[in-house]
């Protein structure tokens, strides 16, 4: 067939070529996902190497306190040689900018040599700031290590809220987030990708979590009425997987009304487990965290078959550093991430202690509080407060009493 040439032909050919390469890459990724992969069994690894990436902005402050808590509860395991902490320098915006890479090659190699990572927030450059506009280190690490599940719990015990969000972490609007292009001076295009395999693995994980915890409901959040192809697939996969779990009811909500329902005290505690594509998960979990006491209180697990990385749900807050307020940053997010790390590598008892102390200090007793400025406690003071509860033999009793004590 003879191609009609028109005034756009050159632009269209260029765009087709770029699009073709992206599609080819994604088809190859799908083939990779189809291959069976061995899952890391932490009970068989000794020593377990915990890599520590300090990040930048408020990262070094809050990560240091999280590591103090981890080192405290894991003291015996470190002495027995079962746990090794390993510092990984170089995941700073300065070093990343110097190499013009989201994660410089040598840093990535060091990360991959660890079994599990605790990662402080890292600055994500944006067009117009002083840094080269490199990709977010979080997003890159999630992709390089194939950390497909972003698990974000939010609990408000006084209200009976116990939510767990399963955010798809490698696809959606993020996977080609740095690869969109300007087709012409006037036309910009970005891409959103959902694959059958990518959707299925996160949805299955959400259902398995519900099953294990005797939860009879999973909520899938999409905008499949409008974003029909990609969100449509995500929703379809969810209903297909749900058929295998006869005890669990699946309901679908659209992201817009879901953001409203999280603000509805009469309805919100009905929800338990959420599973959602990447960008909706990013947005909804910030909202949920705010209801729990702020993004500074929420931790996040990034889980793949081989590695896992634990971090705060928020960014590096450069504004706080600029104002000299970094020492007042809330370390709870990184400490909660640490408790998730402990649970993931098989130390649930220690994890539970840390989680109970976080609830007692942050939600029940509140003897001192973080306000992110000098009107509140410093991160160091707050960490000492937490440690005093972790060491207190009354911790469980106090936690069970909740607010009423
Ligand atoms: C998060 C953060 C990141 C994201 C940023 C820092 C790139 O907001 O972990 O939710 O968008 O995923
Ligand atoms: Mg976010």
mmCIF file of C-alpha atoms and ligand atoms in Angstrom:
data_model
loop_
_atom_site.group_PDB
_atom_site.id
_atom_site.type_symbol
_atom_site.label_atom_id
_atom_site.label_comp_id
_atom_site.label_asym_id
_atom_site.label_seq_id
_atom_site.Cartn_x
_atom_site.Cartn_y
_atom_site.Cartn_z
ATOM 1 C CA UNK A 1 0.000 0.000 0.000
ATOM 2 C CA UNK A 2 1.308 3.430 -0.897
ATOM 3 C CA UNK A 3 1.732 5.647 2.132
ATOM 4 C CA UNK A 4 0.135 9.062 1.893
ATOM 5 C CA UNK A 5 2.690 11.673 2.798
ATOM 6 C CA UNK A 6 1.406 14.718 4.581
ATOM 7 C CA UNK A 7 2.922 17.588 6.537
ATOM 8 C CA UNK A 8 3.199 15.402 9.671
ATOM 9 C CA UNK A 9 4.826 12.366 8.096
ATOM 10 C CA UNK A 10 8.300 13.098 9.446
ATOM 11 C CA UNK A 11 7.050 13.574 12.999
ATOM 12 C CA UNK A 12 4.854 10.502 12.800
ATOM 13 C CA UNK A 13 7.701 8.319 11.577
ATOM 14 C CA UNK A 14 9.937 9.479 14.432
ATOM 15 C CA UNK A 15 7.173 8.894 16.965
ATOM 16 C CA UNK A 16 6.452 5.429 15.539
ATOM 17 C CA UNK A 17 10.089 4.508 15.842
ATOM 18 C CA UNK A 18 10.261 5.573 19.491
ATOM 19 C CA UNK A 19 6.968 3.900 20.292
ATOM 20 C CA UNK A 20 8.086 0.716 18.545
ATOM 21 C CA UNK A 21 11.194 0.492 20.714
ATOM 22 C CA UNK A 22 9.171 0.966 23.895
ATOM 23 C CA UNK A 23 6.667 -1.686 22.871
ATOM 24 C CA UNK A 24 9.464 -4.116 22.055
ATOM 25 C CA UNK A 25 11.065 -3.518 25.440
ATOM 26 C CA UNK A 26 7.773 -4.114 27.210
ATOM 27 C CA UNK A 27 7.043 -7.299 25.273
ATOM 28 C CA UNK A 28 10.474 -8.586 26.353
ATOM 29 C CA UNK A 29 9.735 -7.650 29.958
ATOM 30 C CA UNK A 30 6.512 -9.622 29.819
ATOM 31 C CA UNK A 31 8.450 -12.682 28.604
ATOM 32 C CA UNK A 32 10.820 -12.241 31.565
ATOM 33 C CA UNK A 33 7.888 -12.098 33.968
ATOM 34 C CA UNK A 34 6.585 -15.373 32.580
ATOM 35 C CA UNK A 35 9.757 -17.194 33.621
ATOM 36 C CA UNK A 36 9.516 -18.897 36.991
ATOM 37 C CA UNK A 37 11.731 -17.176 39.546
ATOM 38 C CA UNK A 38 13.017 -18.532 42.833
ATOM 39 C CA UNK A 39 11.741 -16.578 45.814
ATOM 40 C CA UNK A 40 14.197 -15.559 48.496
ATOM 41 C CA UNK A 41 13.683 -17.573 51.673
ATOM 42 C CA UNK A 42 15.158 -15.475 54.461
ATOM 43 C CA UNK A 43 14.999 -18.356 56.937
ATOM 44 C CA UNK A 44 17.697 -20.030 54.844
ATOM 45 C CA UNK A 45 20.032 -17.039 54.606
ATOM 46 C CA UNK A 46 22.710 -16.445 57.209
ATOM 47 C CA UNK A 47 23.942 -13.872 57.747
ATOM 48 C CA UNK A 48 21.221 -11.624 56.399
ATOM 49 C CA UNK A 49 22.830 -8.459 55.056
ATOM 50 C CA UNK A 50 20.794 -5.316 55.654
ATOM 51 C CA UNK A 51 21.974 -2.552 53.314
ATOM 52 C CA UNK A 52 21.548 0.988 54.613
ATOM 53 C CA UNK A 53 21.080 3.791 52.084
ATOM 54 C CA UNK A 54 20.869 7.071 53.968
ATOM 55 C CA UNK A 55 19.400 9.213 51.197
ATOM 56 C CA UNK A 56 19.427 12.997 51.277
ATOM 57 C CA UNK A 57 17.364 15.892 52.649
ATOM 58 C CA UNK A 58 15.897 14.669 55.944
ATOM 59 C CA UNK A 59 16.931 11.115 54.918
ATOM 60 C CA UNK A 60 20.169 10.810 56.904
ATOM 61 C CA UNK A 61 18.512 12.074 60.123
ATOM 62 C CA UNK A 62 15.467 9.823 60.092
ATOM 63 C CA UNK A 63 17.328 6.796 58.676
ATOM 64 C CA UNK A 64 19.948 7.032 61.404
ATOM 65 C CA UNK A 65 17.262 6.876 64.087
ATOM 66 C CA UNK A 66 15.545 3.974 62.345
ATOM 67 C CA UNK A 67 18.818 2.108 62.301
ATOM 68 C CA UNK A 68 19.286 2.804 66.028
ATOM 69 C CA UNK A 69 15.952 1.088 66.666
ATOM 70 C CA UNK A 70 16.796 -1.813 64.346
ATOM 71 C CA UNK A 71 20.235 -2.280 65.893
ATOM 72 C CA UNK A 72 18.609 -2.195 69.332
ATOM 73 C CA UNK A 73 16.038 -4.916 68.712
ATOM 74 C CA UNK A 74 18.419 -6.986 66.586
ATOM 75 C CA UNK A 75 21.321 -6.653 69.060
ATOM 76 C CA UNK A 76 21.485 -10.373 69.905
ATOM 77 C CA UNK A 77 21.211 -11.397 66.252
ATOM 78 C CA UNK A 78 24.079 -9.077 65.328
ATOM 79 C CA UNK A 79 26.164 -10.553 68.169
ATOM 80 C CA UNK A 80 25.354 -14.081 66.962
ATOM 81 C CA UNK A 81 26.468 -13.084 63.456
ATOM 82 C CA UNK A 82 22.971 -13.637 61.999
ATOM 83 C CA UNK A 83 22.586 -10.017 60.895
ATOM 84 C CA UNK A 84 25.070 -7.695 59.264
ATOM 85 C CA UNK A 85 24.414 -4.005 58.690
ATOM 86 C CA UNK A 86 26.177 -2.640 55.641
ATOM 87 C CA UNK A 87 26.484 1.074 54.843
ATOM 88 C CA UNK A 88 25.913 1.963 51.224
ATOM 89 C CA UNK A 89 27.184 5.432 50.443
ATOM 90 C CA UNK A 90 26.448 7.216 47.210
ATOM 91 C CA UNK A 91 22.669 7.241 46.971
ATOM 92 C CA UNK A 92 22.714 11.005 47.431
ATOM 93 C CA UNK A 93 21.460 13.589 44.979
ATOM 94 C CA UNK A 94 24.993 15.004 44.662
ATOM 95 C CA UNK A 95 26.503 11.679 43.657
ATOM 96 C CA UNK A 96 23.575 10.734 41.445
ATOM 97 C CA UNK A 97 23.759 14.125 39.705
ATOM 98 C CA UNK A 98 27.521 13.698 39.249
ATOM 99 C CA UNK A 99 26.986 10.375 37.458
ATOM 100 C CA UNK A 100 23.782 11.601 35.775
ATOM 101 C CA UNK A 101 22.154 8.363 36.843
ATOM 102 C CA UNK A 102 19.164 7.617 39.055
ATOM 103 C CA UNK A 103 21.340 4.991 40.745
ATOM 104 C CA UNK A 104 25.058 4.987 39.843
ATOM 105 C CA UNK A 105 26.284 1.550 38.664
ATOM 106 C CA UNK A 106 28.615 0.867 41.603
ATOM 107 C CA UNK A 107 25.867 1.794 44.090
ATOM 108 C CA UNK A 108 23.410 -0.533 42.350
ATOM 109 C CA UNK A 109 25.949 -3.335 42.522
ATOM 110 C CA UNK A 110 26.368 -2.816 46.259
ATOM 111 C CA UNK A 111 22.598 -2.751 46.736
ATOM 112 C CA UNK A 112 22.200 -6.016 44.840
ATOM 113 C CA UNK A 113 24.814 -7.646 47.050
ATOM 114 C CA UNK A 114 22.536 -7.120 50.089
ATOM 115 C CA UNK A 115 19.523 -9.254 50.992
ATOM 116 C CA UNK A 116 17.291 -6.433 52.072
ATOM 117 C CA UNK A 117 17.550 -2.635 52.025
ATOM 118 C CA UNK A 118 16.519 0.150 54.354
ATOM 119 C CA UNK A 119 16.434 3.279 52.244
ATOM 120 C CA UNK A 120 16.117 6.882 53.355
ATOM 121 C CA UNK A 121 14.210 9.380 51.192
ATOM 122 C CA UNK A 122 16.095 10.615 48.143
ATOM 123 C CA UNK A 123 15.550 13.840 46.242
ATOM 124 C CA UNK A 124 13.666 13.498 42.974
ATOM 125 C CA UNK A 125 14.760 16.292 40.612
ATOM 126 C CA UNK A 126 12.153 18.159 38.621
ATOM 127 C CA UNK A 127 12.580 20.275 35.525
ATOM 128 C CA UNK A 128 13.893 23.711 36.386
ATOM 129 C CA UNK A 129 15.601 22.932 39.688
ATOM 130 C CA UNK A 130 19.364 22.917 40.114
ATOM 131 C CA UNK A 131 19.809 19.190 39.438
ATOM 132 C CA UNK A 132 19.960 17.335 36.137
ATOM 133 C CA UNK A 133 16.465 15.986 35.565
ATOM 134 C CA UNK A 134 17.361 12.354 36.348
ATOM 135 C CA UNK A 135 14.813 9.723 37.292
ATOM 136 C CA UNK A 136 13.719 9.188 40.898
ATOM 137 C CA UNK A 137 15.992 6.760 42.765
ATOM 138 C CA UNK A 138 12.911 5.082 44.279
ATOM 139 C CA UNK A 139 11.316 4.455 40.942
ATOM 140 C CA UNK A 140 14.612 3.209 39.456
ATOM 141 C CA UNK A 141 15.317 0.875 42.380
ATOM 142 C CA UNK A 142 11.810 -0.565 42.211
ATOM 143 C CA UNK A 143 12.325 -1.288 38.531
ATOM 144 C CA UNK A 144 15.945 -2.546 38.672
ATOM 145 C CA UNK A 145 15.153 -4.964 41.517
ATOM 146 C CA UNK A 146 11.660 -5.710 40.200
ATOM 147 C CA UNK A 147 10.060 -4.721 43.510
ATOM 148 C CA UNK A 148 6.563 -5.050 42.146
ATOM 149 C CA UNK A 149 4.589 -4.787 45.376
ATOM 150 C CA UNK A 150 4.429 -1.586 47.322
ATOM 151 C CA UNK A 151 2.754 -2.546 50.581
ATOM 152 C CA UNK A 152 1.593 0.360 52.735
ATOM 153 C CA UNK A 153 -0.295 -0.257 55.963
ATOM 154 C CA UNK A 154 -2.261 2.526 57.625
ATOM 155 C CA UNK A 155 -3.778 1.998 61.057
ATOM 156 C CA UNK A 156 -5.953 4.226 63.188
ATOM 157 C CA UNK A 157 -6.804 1.888 66.081
ATOM 158 C CA UNK A 158 -9.160 4.344 67.837
ATOM 159 C CA UNK A 159 -11.374 4.333 64.753
ATOM 160 C CA UNK A 160 -11.069 0.642 63.982
ATOM 161 C CA UNK A 161 -9.166 1.436 60.785
ATOM 162 C CA UNK A 162 -6.672 -1.189 59.696
ATOM 163 C CA UNK A 163 -5.941 -0.684 56.019
ATOM 164 C CA UNK A 164 -3.348 -2.342 53.872
ATOM 165 C CA UNK A 165 -2.661 -0.907 50.429
ATOM 166 C CA UNK A 166 -1.113 -3.045 47.712
ATOM 167 C CA UNK A 167 0.158 -0.533 45.193
ATOM 168 C CA UNK A 168 1.453 -1.942 41.922
ATOM 169 C CA UNK A 169 4.989 -0.639 41.938
ATOM 170 C CA UNK A 170 6.662 -1.182 38.589
ATOM 171 C CA UNK A 171 4.107 -0.469 35.873
ATOM 172 C CA UNK A 172 1.299 2.008 35.280
ATOM 173 C CA UNK A 173 2.187 5.641 34.706
ATOM 174 C CA UNK A 174 5.611 5.137 36.279
ATOM 175 C CA UNK A 175 7.295 2.544 34.119
ATOM 176 C CA UNK A 176 7.828 4.921 31.207
ATOM 177 C CA UNK A 177 7.510 8.039 33.320
ATOM 178 C CA UNK A 178 10.864 9.328 32.111
ATOM 179 C CA UNK A 179 10.416 8.046 28.573
ATOM 180 C CA UNK A 180 7.530 10.060 27.225
ATOM 181 C CA UNK A 181 8.374 12.500 24.438
ATOM 182 C CA UNK A 182 7.475 15.706 22.744
ATOM 183 C CA UNK A 183 6.213 14.651 19.331
ATOM 184 C CA UNK A 184 6.249 18.239 18.114
ATOM 185 C CA UNK A 185 6.643 21.685 19.589
ATOM 186 C CA UNK A 186 3.044 21.448 20.720
ATOM 187 C CA UNK A 187 2.342 17.796 21.414
ATOM 188 C CA UNK A 188 3.620 15.752 24.377
ATOM 189 C CA UNK A 189 2.912 12.087 24.949
ATOM 190 C CA UNK A 190 3.369 9.889 28.017
ATOM 191 C CA UNK A 191 2.555 6.228 28.376
ATOM 192 C CA UNK A 192 0.804 4.017 30.857
ATOM 193 C CA UNK A 193 1.412 0.283 30.833
ATOM 194 C CA UNK A 194 -0.523 -2.527 32.495
ATOM 195 C CA UNK A 195 0.347 -6.121 31.745
ATOM 196 C CA UNK A 196 -1.575 -9.269 32.571
ATOM 197 C CA UNK A 197 1.399 -10.656 34.516
ATOM 198 C CA UNK A 198 2.187 -7.409 36.315
ATOM 199 C CA UNK A 199 -1.408 -6.937 37.414
ATOM 200 C CA UNK A 200 -1.839 -10.545 38.433
ATOM 201 C CA UNK A 201 1.171 -10.763 40.739
ATOM 202 C CA UNK A 202 0.168 -7.737 42.832
ATOM 203 C CA UNK A 203 -3.520 -8.674 42.892
ATOM 204 C CA UNK A 204 -2.673 -12.187 43.976
ATOM 205 C CA UNK A 205 -0.479 -10.834 46.749
ATOM 206 C CA UNK A 206 -3.374 -8.693 48.023
ATOM 207 C CA UNK A 207 -5.710 -11.710 48.037
ATOM 208 C CA UNK A 208 -3.127 -13.903 49.769
ATOM 209 C CA UNK A 209 -2.703 -11.241 52.442
ATOM 210 C CA UNK A 210 -6.480 -11.082 52.941
ATOM 211 C CA UNK A 211 -6.717 -14.868 53.145
ATOM 212 C CA UNK A 212 -3.871 -15.167 55.630
ATOM 213 C CA UNK A 213 -5.404 -12.504 57.858
ATOM 214 C CA UNK A 214 -8.992 -13.776 57.615
ATOM 215 C CA UNK A 215 -10.163 -10.654 55.822
ATOM 216 C CA UNK A 216 -13.199 -11.230 53.638
ATOM 217 C CA UNK A 217 -12.940 -8.224 51.352
ATOM 218 C CA UNK A 218 -10.514 -6.817 48.800
ATOM 219 C CA UNK A 219 -11.120 -3.500 47.052
ATOM 220 C CA UNK A 220 -9.642 -2.812 43.640
ATOM 221 C CA UNK A 221 -9.307 0.879 42.796
ATOM 222 C CA UNK A 222 -9.178 1.996 39.167
ATOM 223 C CA UNK A 223 -10.662 4.479 36.748
ATOM 224 C CA UNK A 224 -11.665 1.727 34.367
ATOM 225 C CA UNK A 225 -14.801 3.586 33.287
ATOM 226 C CA UNK A 226 -12.576 6.169 31.565
ATOM 227 C CA UNK A 227 -9.100 4.661 31.239
ATOM 228 C CA UNK A 228 -10.636 1.665 29.613
ATOM 229 C CA UNK A 229 -7.714 -0.307 28.244
ATOM 230 C CA UNK A 230 -5.079 -0.337 30.990
ATOM 231 C CA UNK A 231 -7.311 0.108 34.033
ATOM 232 C CA UNK A 232 -9.822 -2.121 32.308
ATOM 233 C CA UNK A 233 -7.231 -4.886 32.241
ATOM 234 C CA UNK A 234 -6.299 -4.347 35.882
ATOM 235 C CA UNK A 235 -9.936 -4.632 36.889
ATOM 236 C CA UNK A 236 -10.517 -7.718 34.711
ATOM 237 C CA UNK A 237 -7.515 -9.503 36.192
ATOM 238 C CA UNK A 238 -8.761 -8.679 39.698
ATOM 239 C CA UNK A 239 -12.154 -10.276 39.016
ATOM 240 C CA UNK A 240 -10.482 -13.294 37.397
ATOM 241 C CA UNK A 241 -8.165 -13.856 40.378
ATOM 242 C CA UNK A 242 -11.049 -13.282 42.830
ATOM 243 C CA UNK A 243 -12.785 -16.400 41.485
ATOM 244 C CA UNK A 244 -10.054 -18.466 43.152
ATOM 245 C CA UNK A 245 -10.872 -17.007 46.579
ATOM 246 C CA UNK A 246 -14.435 -17.943 47.337
ATOM 247 C CA UNK A 247 -14.299 -16.586 50.910
ATOM 248 C CA UNK A 248 -13.241 -13.120 49.753
ATOM 249 C CA UNK A 249 -15.499 -10.557 48.132
ATOM 250 C CA UNK A 250 -13.967 -8.227 45.573
ATOM 251 C CA UNK A 251 -15.412 -4.781 44.974
ATOM 252 C CA UNK A 252 -14.245 -2.155 42.513
ATOM 253 C CA UNK A 253 -14.181 1.560 43.291
ATOM 254 C CA UNK A 254 -13.104 4.414 41.076
ATOM 255 C CA UNK A 255 -10.191 6.445 42.345
ATOM 256 C CA UNK A 256 -12.126 9.730 42.555
ATOM 257 C CA UNK A 257 -14.904 8.460 44.796
ATOM 258 C CA UNK A 258 -12.383 6.394 46.752
ATOM 259 C CA UNK A 259 -10.476 9.543 47.747
ATOM 260 C CA UNK A 260 -13.806 10.912 49.013
ATOM 261 C CA UNK A 261 -14.739 7.718 50.869
ATOM 262 C CA UNK A 262 -11.460 7.747 52.802
ATOM 263 C CA UNK A 263 -12.709 11.014 54.304
ATOM 264 C CA UNK A 264 -16.062 9.519 55.265
ATOM 265 C CA UNK A 265 -15.836 8.380 58.906
ATOM 266 C CA UNK A 266 -19.052 6.397 58.573
ATOM 267 C CA UNK A 267 -17.778 4.254 55.710
ATOM 268 C CA UNK A 268 -14.018 4.168 55.755
ATOM 269 C CA UNK A 269 -13.447 1.495 58.348
ATOM 270 C CA UNK A 270 -15.332 -1.003 56.172
ATOM 271 C CA UNK A 271 -12.392 -1.084 53.784
ATOM 272 C CA UNK A 272 -9.517 -3.405 54.604
ATOM 273 C CA UNK A 273 -7.314 -4.367 51.684
ATOM 274 C CA UNK A 274 -6.833 -2.180 48.632
ATOM 275 C CA UNK A 275 -5.096 -3.129 45.402
ATOM 276 C CA UNK A 276 -4.444 -0.482 42.801
ATOM 277 C CA UNK A 277 -2.273 0.645 39.894
ATOM 278 C CA UNK A 278 0.859 2.623 40.612
ATOM 279 C CA UNK A 279 -0.178 6.278 40.415
ATOM 280 C CA UNK A 280 -3.525 5.823 42.182
ATOM 281 C CA UNK A 281 -1.648 3.952 44.904
ATOM 282 C CA UNK A 282 0.830 6.790 45.219
ATOM 283 C CA UNK A 283 -1.933 9.337 45.704
ATOM 284 C CA UNK A 284 -4.333 7.361 47.870
ATOM 285 C CA UNK A 285 -1.621 6.241 50.309
ATOM 286 C CA UNK A 286 -0.554 9.826 51.002
ATOM 287 C CA UNK A 287 -4.157 10.656 51.794
ATOM 288 C CA UNK A 288 -4.505 7.604 54.031
ATOM 289 C CA UNK A 289 -1.233 8.397 55.800
ATOM 290 C CA UNK A 290 -2.419 11.933 56.469
ATOM 291 C CA UNK A 291 -5.445 10.511 58.283
ATOM 292 C CA UNK A 292 -3.143 8.393 60.428
ATOM 293 C CA UNK A 293 -1.158 11.431 61.568
ATOM 294 C CA UNK A 294 0.786 12.590 58.521
ATOM 295 C CA UNK A 295 3.010 11.100 55.858
ATOM 296 C CA UNK A 296 5.806 11.173 58.430
ATOM 297 C CA UNK A 297 4.089 8.313 60.252
ATOM 298 C CA UNK A 298 3.808 5.893 57.347
ATOM 299 C CA UNK A 299 6.240 3.248 56.200
ATOM 300 C CA UNK A 300 6.346 1.279 53.012
ATOM 301 C CA UNK A 301 7.624 -2.092 51.855
ATOM 302 C CA UNK A 302 8.773 -2.617 48.273
ATOM 303 C CA UNK A 303 8.736 -6.333 47.700
ATOM 304 C CA UNK A 304 9.950 -8.457 44.829
ATOM 305 C CA UNK A 305 10.776 -12.137 44.470
ATOM 306 C CA UNK A 306 14.514 -11.634 45.105
ATOM 307 C CA UNK A 307 14.957 -8.440 47.080
ATOM 308 C CA UNK A 308 12.944 -6.140 49.279
ATOM 309 C CA UNK A 309 13.446 -2.489 50.097
ATOM 310 C CA UNK A 310 11.849 -0.566 52.959
ATOM 311 C CA UNK A 311 11.391 3.182 53.058
ATOM 312 C CA UNK A 312 9.242 6.086 54.214
ATOM 313 C CA UNK A 313 6.271 6.902 52.015
ATOM 314 C CA UNK A 314 7.328 10.527 51.696
ATOM 315 C CA UNK A 315 10.147 12.400 49.981
ATOM 316 C CA UNK A 316 13.302 14.060 51.276
ATOM 317 C CA UNK A 317 11.660 17.347 52.383
ATOM 318 C CA UNK A 318 14.449 19.685 51.177
ATOM 319 C CA UNK A 319 12.411 22.632 52.490
ATOM 320 C CA UNK A 320 12.821 21.351 56.049
ATOM 321 C CA UNK A 321 16.579 21.122 55.580
ATOM 322 C CA UNK A 322 16.714 24.608 54.073
ATOM 323 C CA UNK A 323 14.888 25.982 57.109
ATOM 324 C CA UNK A 324 17.222 24.065 59.443
ATOM 325 C CA UNK A 325 14.365 21.886 60.653
ATOM 326 C CA UNK A 326 15.711 18.461 59.660
ATOM 327 C CA UNK A 327 16.370 17.476 63.244
ATOM 328 C CA UNK A 328 12.626 17.891 63.905
ATOM 329 C CA UNK A 329 11.624 15.474 61.129
ATOM 330 C CA UNK A 330 9.412 12.576 62.194
ATOM 331 C CA UNK A 331 11.448 9.350 62.187
ATOM 332 C CA UNK A 332 8.271 7.236 62.621
ATOM 333 C CA UNK A 333 7.956 6.607 58.882
ATOM 334 C CA UNK A 334 11.416 5.038 58.689
ATOM 335 C CA UNK A 335 10.923 3.215 61.988
ATOM 336 C CA UNK A 336 7.664 1.766 60.717
ATOM 337 C CA UNK A 337 9.473 0.755 57.533
ATOM 338 C CA UNK A 338 12.051 -0.952 59.766
ATOM 339 C CA UNK A 339 9.341 -2.924 61.540
ATOM 340 C CA UNK A 340 8.108 -4.106 58.151
ATOM 341 C CA UNK A 341 11.661 -5.103 57.285
ATOM 342 C CA UNK A 342 11.903 -7.110 60.513
ATOM 343 C CA UNK A 343 8.687 -8.952 59.736
ATOM 344 C CA UNK A 344 9.781 -9.632 56.170
ATOM 345 C CA UNK A 345 13.039 -11.293 57.200
ATOM 346 C CA UNK A 346 11.353 -13.429 59.832
ATOM 347 C CA UNK A 347 11.586 -11.455 63.079
ATOM 348 C CA UNK A 348 7.873 -10.827 63.656
ATOM 349 C CA UNK A 349 8.226 -10.629 67.417
ATOM 350 C CA UNK A 350 10.661 -7.742 67.216
ATOM 351 C CA UNK A 351 8.502 -6.166 64.524
ATOM 352 C CA UNK A 352 5.467 -6.327 66.755
ATOM 353 C CA UNK A 353 7.296 -4.637 69.607
ATOM 354 C CA UNK A 354 8.336 -1.765 67.371
ATOM 355 C CA UNK A 355 4.810 -1.437 65.961
ATOM 356 C CA UNK A 356 3.224 -1.436 69.418
ATOM 357 C CA UNK A 357 5.672 1.235 70.600
ATOM 358 C CA UNK A 358 4.858 3.346 67.528
ATOM 359 C CA UNK A 359 1.130 3.088 68.323
ATOM 360 C CA UNK A 360 1.564 3.817 72.022
ATOM 361 C CA UNK A 361 3.834 6.821 71.439
ATOM 362 C CA UNK A 362 2.153 8.199 68.313
ATOM 363 C CA UNK A 363 -1.515 7.440 68.927
ATOM 364 C CA UNK A 364 -2.246 6.615 72.592
ATOM 365 C CA UNK A 365 0.092 8.100 75.161
ATOM 366 C CA UNK A 366 1.555 10.953 73.064
ATOM 367 C CA UNK A 367 3.745 12.173 75.932
ATOM 368 C CA UNK A 368 5.837 14.039 73.414
ATOM 369 C CA UNK A 369 4.963 14.772 69.831
ATOM 370 C CA UNK A 370 6.684 15.709 66.615
ATOM 371 C CA UNK A 371 5.465 18.892 64.950
ATOM 372 C CA UNK A 372 8.242 19.133 62.337
ATOM 373 C CA UNK A 373 9.441 22.362 63.961
ATOM 374 C CA UNK A 374 10.874 23.532 67.267
ATOM 375 C CA UNK A 375 7.445 23.503 68.872
ATOM 376 C CA UNK A 376 7.773 19.717 69.090
ATOM 377 C CA UNK A 377 10.265 17.004 69.927
ATOM 378 C CA UNK A 378 13.389 16.327 67.897
ATOM 379 C CA UNK A 379 13.737 13.066 66.001
ATOM 380 C CA UNK A 380 16.380 12.015 68.540
ATOM 381 C CA UNK A 381 14.100 12.710 71.520
ATOM 382 C CA UNK A 382 11.226 10.889 69.883
ATOM 383 C CA UNK A 383 13.415 7.864 69.160
ATOM 384 C CA UNK A 384 14.454 7.720 72.821
ATOM 385 C CA UNK A 385 10.777 7.889 73.779
ATOM 386 C CA UNK A 386 10.046 4.943 71.468
ATOM 387 C CA UNK A 387 12.998 2.965 72.792
ATOM 388 C CA UNK A 388 11.821 3.502 76.367
ATOM 389 C CA UNK A 389 8.511 1.848 75.410
ATOM 390 C CA UNK A 390 10.194 -0.927 73.413
ATOM 391 C CA UNK A 391 12.155 -1.773 76.577
ATOM 392 C CA UNK A 392 9.156 -1.424 78.884
ATOM 393 C CA UNK A 393 7.774 -4.814 80.019
ATOM 394 C CA UNK A 394 4.302 -3.177 80.173
ATOM 395 C CA UNK A 395 4.323 -2.432 76.417
ATOM 396 C CA UNK A 396 1.806 -5.081 75.366
ATOM 397 C CA UNK A 397 -0.563 -4.333 78.230
ATOM 398 C CA UNK A 398 -0.419 -0.612 77.522
ATOM 399 C CA UNK A 399 -0.957 -1.208 73.801
ATOM 400 C CA UNK A 400 -3.968 -3.448 74.407
ATOM 401 C CA UNK A 401 -5.564 -0.802 76.590
ATOM 402 C CA UNK A 402 -5.250 1.611 73.682
ATOM 403 C CA UNK A 403 -6.408 5.127 74.341
ATOM 404 C CA UNK A 404 -8.374 4.314 77.446
ATOM 405 C CA UNK A 405 -5.325 3.958 79.748
HETATM 406 C C1 LIG B 1 6.405 7.443 46.995
HETATM 407 C C2 LIG B 1 6.992 8.732 46.476
HETATM 408 C C3 LIG B 1 7.698 8.452 45.160
HETATM 409 C C4 LIG B 1 6.669 7.944 44.189
HETATM 410 C C5 LIG B 1 8.443 9.673 44.603
HETATM 411 C C6 LIG B 1 9.442 10.209 45.587
HETATM 412 C C7 LIG B 1 9.072 9.400 43.282
HETATM 413 O O1 LIG B 1 6.015 9.697 46.345
HETATM 414 O O2 LIG B 1 7.162 6.515 47.295
HETATM 415 O O3 LIG B 1 5.174 7.373 47.107
HETATM 416 O O4 LIG B 1 6.038 8.731 43.474
HETATM 417 O O5 LIG B 1 6.470 6.734 44.132
HETATM 418 MG MG1 LIG B 2 4.097 9.148 47.009
#
